[in-house]
Short mmCIF file of C-alpha atoms in Angstrom, two decimals:
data_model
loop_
_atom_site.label_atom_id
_atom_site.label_comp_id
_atom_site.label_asym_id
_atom_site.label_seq_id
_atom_site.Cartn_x
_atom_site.Cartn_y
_atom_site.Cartn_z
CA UNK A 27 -23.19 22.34 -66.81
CA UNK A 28 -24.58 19.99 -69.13
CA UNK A 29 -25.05 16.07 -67.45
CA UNK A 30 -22.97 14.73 -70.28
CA UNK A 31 -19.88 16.80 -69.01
CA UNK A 32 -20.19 15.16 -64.63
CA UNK A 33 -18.57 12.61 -63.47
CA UNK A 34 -19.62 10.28 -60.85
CA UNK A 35 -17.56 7.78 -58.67
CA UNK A 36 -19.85 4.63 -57.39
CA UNK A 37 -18.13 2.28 -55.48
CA UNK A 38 -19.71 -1.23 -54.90
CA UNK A 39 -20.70 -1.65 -58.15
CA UNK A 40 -21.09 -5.41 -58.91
CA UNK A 41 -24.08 -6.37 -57.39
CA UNK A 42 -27.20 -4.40 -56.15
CA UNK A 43 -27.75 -0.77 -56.14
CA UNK A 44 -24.03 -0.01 -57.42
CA UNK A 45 -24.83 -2.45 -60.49
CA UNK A 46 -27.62 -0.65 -61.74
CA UNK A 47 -26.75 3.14 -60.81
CA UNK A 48 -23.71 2.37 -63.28
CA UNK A 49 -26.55 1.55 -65.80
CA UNK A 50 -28.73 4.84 -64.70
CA UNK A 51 -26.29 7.05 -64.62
CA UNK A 52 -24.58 6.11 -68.22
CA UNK A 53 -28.39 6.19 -69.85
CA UNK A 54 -28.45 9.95 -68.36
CA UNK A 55 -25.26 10.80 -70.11
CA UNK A 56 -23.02 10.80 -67.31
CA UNK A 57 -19.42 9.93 -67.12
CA UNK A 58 -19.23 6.68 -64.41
CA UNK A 59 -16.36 5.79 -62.64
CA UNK A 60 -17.24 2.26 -61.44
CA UNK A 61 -15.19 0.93 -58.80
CA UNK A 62 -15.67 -2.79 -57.70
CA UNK A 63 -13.03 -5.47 -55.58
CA UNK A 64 -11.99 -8.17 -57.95
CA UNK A 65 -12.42 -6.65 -61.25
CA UNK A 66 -10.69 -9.01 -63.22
CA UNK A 67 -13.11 -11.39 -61.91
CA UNK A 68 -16.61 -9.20 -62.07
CA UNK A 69 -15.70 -6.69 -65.24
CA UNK A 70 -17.25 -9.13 -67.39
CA UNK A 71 -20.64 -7.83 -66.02
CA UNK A 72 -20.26 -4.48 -68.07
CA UNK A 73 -19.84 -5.83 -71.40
CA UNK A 74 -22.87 -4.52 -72.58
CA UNK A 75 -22.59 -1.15 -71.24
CA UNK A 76 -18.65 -0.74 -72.08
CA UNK A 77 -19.58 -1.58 -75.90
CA UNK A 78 -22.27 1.17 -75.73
CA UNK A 79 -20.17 3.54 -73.85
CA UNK A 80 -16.60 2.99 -74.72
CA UNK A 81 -15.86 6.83 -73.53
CA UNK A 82 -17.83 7.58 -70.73
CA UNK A 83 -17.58 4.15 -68.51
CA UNK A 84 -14.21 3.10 -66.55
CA UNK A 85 -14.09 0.65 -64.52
CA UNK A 86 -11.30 0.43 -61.12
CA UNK A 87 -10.09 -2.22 -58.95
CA UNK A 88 -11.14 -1.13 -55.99
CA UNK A 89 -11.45 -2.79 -52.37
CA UNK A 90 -12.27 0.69 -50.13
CA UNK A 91 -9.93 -1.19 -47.17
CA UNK A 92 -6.74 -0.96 -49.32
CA UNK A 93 -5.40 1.94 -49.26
CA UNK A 94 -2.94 1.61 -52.38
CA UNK A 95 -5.84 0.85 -54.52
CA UNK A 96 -8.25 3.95 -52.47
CA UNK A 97 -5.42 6.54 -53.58
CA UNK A 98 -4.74 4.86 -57.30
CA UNK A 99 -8.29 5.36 -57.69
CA UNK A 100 -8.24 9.46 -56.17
CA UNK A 101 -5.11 9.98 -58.92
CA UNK A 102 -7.08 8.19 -61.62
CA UNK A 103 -10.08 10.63 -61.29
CA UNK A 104 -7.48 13.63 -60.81
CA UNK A 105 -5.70 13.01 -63.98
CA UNK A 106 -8.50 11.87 -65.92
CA UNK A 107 -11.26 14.10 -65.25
CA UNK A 108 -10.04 16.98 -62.47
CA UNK A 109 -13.19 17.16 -61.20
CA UNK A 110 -15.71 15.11 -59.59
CA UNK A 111 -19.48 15.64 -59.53
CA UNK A 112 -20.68 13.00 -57.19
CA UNK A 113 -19.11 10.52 -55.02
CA UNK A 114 -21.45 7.55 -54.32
CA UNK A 115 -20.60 5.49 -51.40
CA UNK A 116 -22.10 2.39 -51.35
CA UNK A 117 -19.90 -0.64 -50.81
CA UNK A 118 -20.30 -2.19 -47.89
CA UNK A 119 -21.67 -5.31 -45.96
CA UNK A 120 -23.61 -6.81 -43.05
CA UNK A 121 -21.80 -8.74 -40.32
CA UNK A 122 -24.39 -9.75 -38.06
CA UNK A 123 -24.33 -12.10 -34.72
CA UNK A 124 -24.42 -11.50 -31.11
CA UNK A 125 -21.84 -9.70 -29.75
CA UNK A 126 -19.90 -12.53 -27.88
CA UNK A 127 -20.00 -14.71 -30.85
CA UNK A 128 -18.09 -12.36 -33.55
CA UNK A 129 -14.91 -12.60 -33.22
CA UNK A 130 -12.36 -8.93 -32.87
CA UNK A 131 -11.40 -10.10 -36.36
CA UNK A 132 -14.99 -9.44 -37.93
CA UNK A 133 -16.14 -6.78 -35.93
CA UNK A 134 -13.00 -5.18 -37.05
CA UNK A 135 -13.98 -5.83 -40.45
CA UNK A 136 -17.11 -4.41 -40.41
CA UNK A 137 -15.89 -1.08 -39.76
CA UNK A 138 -13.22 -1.19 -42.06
CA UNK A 139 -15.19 -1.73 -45.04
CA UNK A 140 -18.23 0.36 -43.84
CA UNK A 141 -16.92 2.97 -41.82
CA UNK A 142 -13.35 3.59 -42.30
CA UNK A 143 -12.93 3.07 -46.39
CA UNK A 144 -15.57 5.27 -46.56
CA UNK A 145 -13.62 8.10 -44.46
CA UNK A 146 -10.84 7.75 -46.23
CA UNK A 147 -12.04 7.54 -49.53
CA UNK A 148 -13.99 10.64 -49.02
CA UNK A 149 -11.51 12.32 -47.46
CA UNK A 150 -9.25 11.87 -50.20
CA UNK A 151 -11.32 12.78 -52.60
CA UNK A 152 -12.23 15.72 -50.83
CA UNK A 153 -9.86 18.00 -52.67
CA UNK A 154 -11.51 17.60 -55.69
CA UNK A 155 -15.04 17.58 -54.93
CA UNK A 156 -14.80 20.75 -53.26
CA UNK A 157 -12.90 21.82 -56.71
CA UNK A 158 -16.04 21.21 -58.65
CA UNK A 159 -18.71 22.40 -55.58
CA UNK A 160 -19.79 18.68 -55.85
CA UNK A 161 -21.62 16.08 -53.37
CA UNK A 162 -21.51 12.93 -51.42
CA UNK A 163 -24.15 11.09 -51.52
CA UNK A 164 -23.50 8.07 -48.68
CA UNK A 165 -25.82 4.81 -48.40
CA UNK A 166 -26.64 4.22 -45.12
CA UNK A 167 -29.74 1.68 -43.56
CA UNK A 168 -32.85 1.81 -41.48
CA UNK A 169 -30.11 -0.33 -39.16
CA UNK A 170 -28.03 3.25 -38.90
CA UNK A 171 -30.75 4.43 -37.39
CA UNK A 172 -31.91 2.12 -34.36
CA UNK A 173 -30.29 -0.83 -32.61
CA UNK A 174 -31.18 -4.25 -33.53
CA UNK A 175 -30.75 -7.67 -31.53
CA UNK A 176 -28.01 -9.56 -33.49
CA UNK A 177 -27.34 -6.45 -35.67
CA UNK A 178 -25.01 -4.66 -33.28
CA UNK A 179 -21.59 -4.36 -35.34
CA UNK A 180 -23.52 -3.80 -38.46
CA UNK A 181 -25.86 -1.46 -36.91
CA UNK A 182 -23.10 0.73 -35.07
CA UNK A 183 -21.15 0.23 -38.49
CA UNK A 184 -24.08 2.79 -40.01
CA UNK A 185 -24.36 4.78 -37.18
CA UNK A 186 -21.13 5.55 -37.20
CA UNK A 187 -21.49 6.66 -41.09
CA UNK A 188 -24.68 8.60 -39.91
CA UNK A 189 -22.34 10.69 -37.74
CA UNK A 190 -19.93 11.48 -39.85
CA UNK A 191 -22.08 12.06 -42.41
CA UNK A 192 -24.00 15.14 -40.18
CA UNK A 193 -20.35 16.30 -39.49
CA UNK A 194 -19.53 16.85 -43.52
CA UNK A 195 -22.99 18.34 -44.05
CA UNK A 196 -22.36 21.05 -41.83
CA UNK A 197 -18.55 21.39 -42.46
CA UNK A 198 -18.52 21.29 -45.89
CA UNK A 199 -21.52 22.99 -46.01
CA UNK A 200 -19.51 26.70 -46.44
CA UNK A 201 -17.16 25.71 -49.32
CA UNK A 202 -20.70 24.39 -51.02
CA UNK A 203 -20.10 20.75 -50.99
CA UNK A 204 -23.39 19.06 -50.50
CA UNK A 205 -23.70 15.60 -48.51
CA UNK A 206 -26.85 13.51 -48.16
CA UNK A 207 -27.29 10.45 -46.46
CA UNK A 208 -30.05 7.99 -47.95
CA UNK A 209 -31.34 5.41 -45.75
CA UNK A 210 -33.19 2.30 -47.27
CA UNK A 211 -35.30 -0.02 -46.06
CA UNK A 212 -35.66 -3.82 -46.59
CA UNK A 213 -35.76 -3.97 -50.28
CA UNK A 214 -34.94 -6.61 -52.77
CA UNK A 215 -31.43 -7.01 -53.06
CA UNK A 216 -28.67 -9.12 -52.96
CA UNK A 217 -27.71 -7.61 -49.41
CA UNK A 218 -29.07 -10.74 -47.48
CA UNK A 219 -27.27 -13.18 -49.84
CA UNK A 220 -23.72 -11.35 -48.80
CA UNK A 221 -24.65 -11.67 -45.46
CA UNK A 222 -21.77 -13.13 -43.18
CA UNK A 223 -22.13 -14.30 -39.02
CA UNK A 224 -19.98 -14.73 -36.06
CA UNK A 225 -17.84 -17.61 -36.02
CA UNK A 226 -19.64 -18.92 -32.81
CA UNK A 227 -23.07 -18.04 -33.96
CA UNK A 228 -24.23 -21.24 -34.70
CA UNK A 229 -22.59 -23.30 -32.58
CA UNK A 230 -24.29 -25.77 -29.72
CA UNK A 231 -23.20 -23.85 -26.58
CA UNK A 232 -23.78 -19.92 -27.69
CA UNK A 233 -25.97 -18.68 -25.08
CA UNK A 234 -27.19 -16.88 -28.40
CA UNK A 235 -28.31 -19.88 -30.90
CA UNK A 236 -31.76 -19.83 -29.90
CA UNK A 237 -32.42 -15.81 -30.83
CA UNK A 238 -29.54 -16.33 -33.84
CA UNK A 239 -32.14 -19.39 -35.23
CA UNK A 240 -35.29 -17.26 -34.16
CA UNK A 241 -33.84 -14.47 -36.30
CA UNK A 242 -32.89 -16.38 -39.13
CA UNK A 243 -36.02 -17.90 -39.26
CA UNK A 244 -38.12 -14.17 -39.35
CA UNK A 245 -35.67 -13.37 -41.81
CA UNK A 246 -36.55 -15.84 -43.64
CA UNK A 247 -39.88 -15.26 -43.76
CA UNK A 248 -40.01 -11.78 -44.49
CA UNK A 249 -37.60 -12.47 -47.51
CA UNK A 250 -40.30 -14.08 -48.41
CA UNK A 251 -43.03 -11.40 -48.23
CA UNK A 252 -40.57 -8.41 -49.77
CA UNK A 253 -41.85 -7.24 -52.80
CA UNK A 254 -40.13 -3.74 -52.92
CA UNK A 255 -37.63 -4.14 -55.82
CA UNK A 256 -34.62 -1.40 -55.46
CA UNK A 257 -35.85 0.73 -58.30
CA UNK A 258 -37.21 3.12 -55.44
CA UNK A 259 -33.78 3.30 -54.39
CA UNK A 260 -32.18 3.63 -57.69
CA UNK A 261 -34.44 6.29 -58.82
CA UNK A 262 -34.09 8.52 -55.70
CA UNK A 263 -30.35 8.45 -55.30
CA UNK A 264 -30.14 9.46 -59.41
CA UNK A 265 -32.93 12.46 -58.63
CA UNK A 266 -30.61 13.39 -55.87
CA UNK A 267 -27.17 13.54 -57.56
CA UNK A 268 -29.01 15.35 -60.39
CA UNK A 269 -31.12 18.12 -57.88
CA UNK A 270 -30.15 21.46 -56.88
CA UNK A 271 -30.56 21.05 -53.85
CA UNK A 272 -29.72 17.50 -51.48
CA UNK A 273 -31.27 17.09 -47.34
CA UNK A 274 -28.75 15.55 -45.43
CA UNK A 275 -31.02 12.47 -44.62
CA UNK A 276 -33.74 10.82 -46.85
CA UNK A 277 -35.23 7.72 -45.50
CA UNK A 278 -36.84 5.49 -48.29
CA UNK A 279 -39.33 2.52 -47.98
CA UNK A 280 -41.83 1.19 -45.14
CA UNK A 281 -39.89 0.17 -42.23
CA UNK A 282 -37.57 3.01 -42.89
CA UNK A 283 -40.38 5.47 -43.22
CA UNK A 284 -42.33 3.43 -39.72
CA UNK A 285 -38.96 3.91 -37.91
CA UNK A 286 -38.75 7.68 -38.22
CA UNK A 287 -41.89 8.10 -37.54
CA UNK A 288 -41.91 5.94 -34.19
CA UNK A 289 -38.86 8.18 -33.31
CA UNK A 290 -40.45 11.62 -33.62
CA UNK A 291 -43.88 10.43 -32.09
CA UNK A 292 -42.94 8.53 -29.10
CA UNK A 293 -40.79 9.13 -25.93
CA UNK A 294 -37.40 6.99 -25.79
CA UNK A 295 -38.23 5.35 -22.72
CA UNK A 296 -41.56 4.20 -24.91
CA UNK A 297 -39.67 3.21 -27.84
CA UNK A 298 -37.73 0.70 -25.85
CA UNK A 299 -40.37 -0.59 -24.41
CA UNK A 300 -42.26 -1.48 -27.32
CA UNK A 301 -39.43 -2.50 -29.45
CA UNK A 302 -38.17 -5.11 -26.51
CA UNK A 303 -42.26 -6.40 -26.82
CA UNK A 304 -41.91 -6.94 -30.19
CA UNK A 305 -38.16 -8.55 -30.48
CA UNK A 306 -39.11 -10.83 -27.39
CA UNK A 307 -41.96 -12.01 -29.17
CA UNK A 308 -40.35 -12.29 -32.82
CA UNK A 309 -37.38 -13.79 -31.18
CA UNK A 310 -37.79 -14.98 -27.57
#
């Protein structure tokens, strides 16, 4: 099938890696199904690329937690198209703060926009996809991979993903739907701008402020030092949707790559160790 004839649904597509896969993928004479909360607020930001390619880009209201606006955008795609090539899942944020100082309210968040309107988006879509023999292609972290002071509902938020993600690849294996999970790295992107804490994080008496600072303070720093732009990312996840043949995990950049290979090399029990050096000492 020629590209010009697949479709591919990105959600999370005003800022970031969304924004400029909807750019990518149009250039490579795909149809893009851009899908974004707040359109009539952010649409503006395809101008340029809706002028240039009037017929092959549409752009949805769509906040993956709402479920009218999940299934709108499943019948928009079935009427429209009746098939879908790739299903990009990339919208999604970090909640980060100690455990005791995020409230139920924003843990429950965190999973709602990165977990569970990626389930049921999928899951909807589902139908179709396995129409057209097509694949998921989820965006996961480094953080889905290994637990991080601070991190812990946005952390268990991708690990979650990671294990659902392994479940599709084998289940939907047989009826030759392909699912790969992609796992980035720090990399330059708006991700640390749309960062959001616990309520209590900052406050006087957490028995947390002093690692919350500590952290924000590293993070600072290494903000600093990140050169890695996110045309890596870009690049790989447009190679992927456009291969034969997808793995079900592909880690991308240094501390993702460093990660993986600390995993495979060392002993848990060693791991831990060294990781609780290095956190004490970044953040004690």
């Amino acid at each position: 099938m020629e590209n010009n004839l697949k479709t591919v649904l990105i959600t999370g597509c005003s800022t970031g890696f969304g924004r400029e896969w909807v750019s990518r993928f149009l250039e490579r004479g795909w149809t893009v199904v851009a899908t974004m909360r707040n359109l009539n607020e952010r649409g503006s930001l395809f101008a340029g690329e809706l002028q240039k390619y009037p017929d092959r880009l549409h752009l949805l209201s769509l906040d993956v937690t709402n479920e009218r606006e999940r299934k709108e955008a499943v019948e928009f795609v079935r009427t429209r198209f009746k098939r879908l090539d790739v299903l990009i899942n990339n919208a999604g944020y970090g909640q980060f703060g100690a455990l005791e100082d995020i409230t139920e309210a924003q843990l429950r968040r965190q999973f709602e926009v990165n977990f569970f309107g990626t389930v049921f988006l999928t899951r909807d879509l589902l139908p179709i996809l396995r129409e057209s023999r097509g694949r998921i292609i989820n965006l996961s972290s480094v953080a889905g991979t290994i637990g991080l002071p601070v991190s812990g509902a946005y952390c268990s938020s991708k690990f979650a993903l990671e294990g659902l993600s392994e479940s599709l690849y084998y289940e939907l294996k047989p009826l030759g739907v392909q699912v790969c999970l992609v796992e980035p790295g720090r990399h330059r992107t708006s991700f640390s701008q749309n960062m959001e804490w616990g309520e209590k994080s900052r406050q006087p008496e957490s028995p947390y402020r002093r690692m919350t600072e500590s952290y924000l303070n590293r993070k600072s720093q290494l903000s600093e030092r990140v050169v890695v732009s996110q045309e890596n990312v870009v690049r790989l996840v447009v190679k992927l949707a456009e291969s034969k043949q997808m793995p079900l995990r592909v880690s991308i950049g240094m501390d993702a790559w460093a990660t993986r290979l600390i995993q495979a090399l060392l002993p848990k029990r060693l791991q831990t160790t060294l990781l609780s050096l290095v956190w004490k000492k970044a953040l004690g």
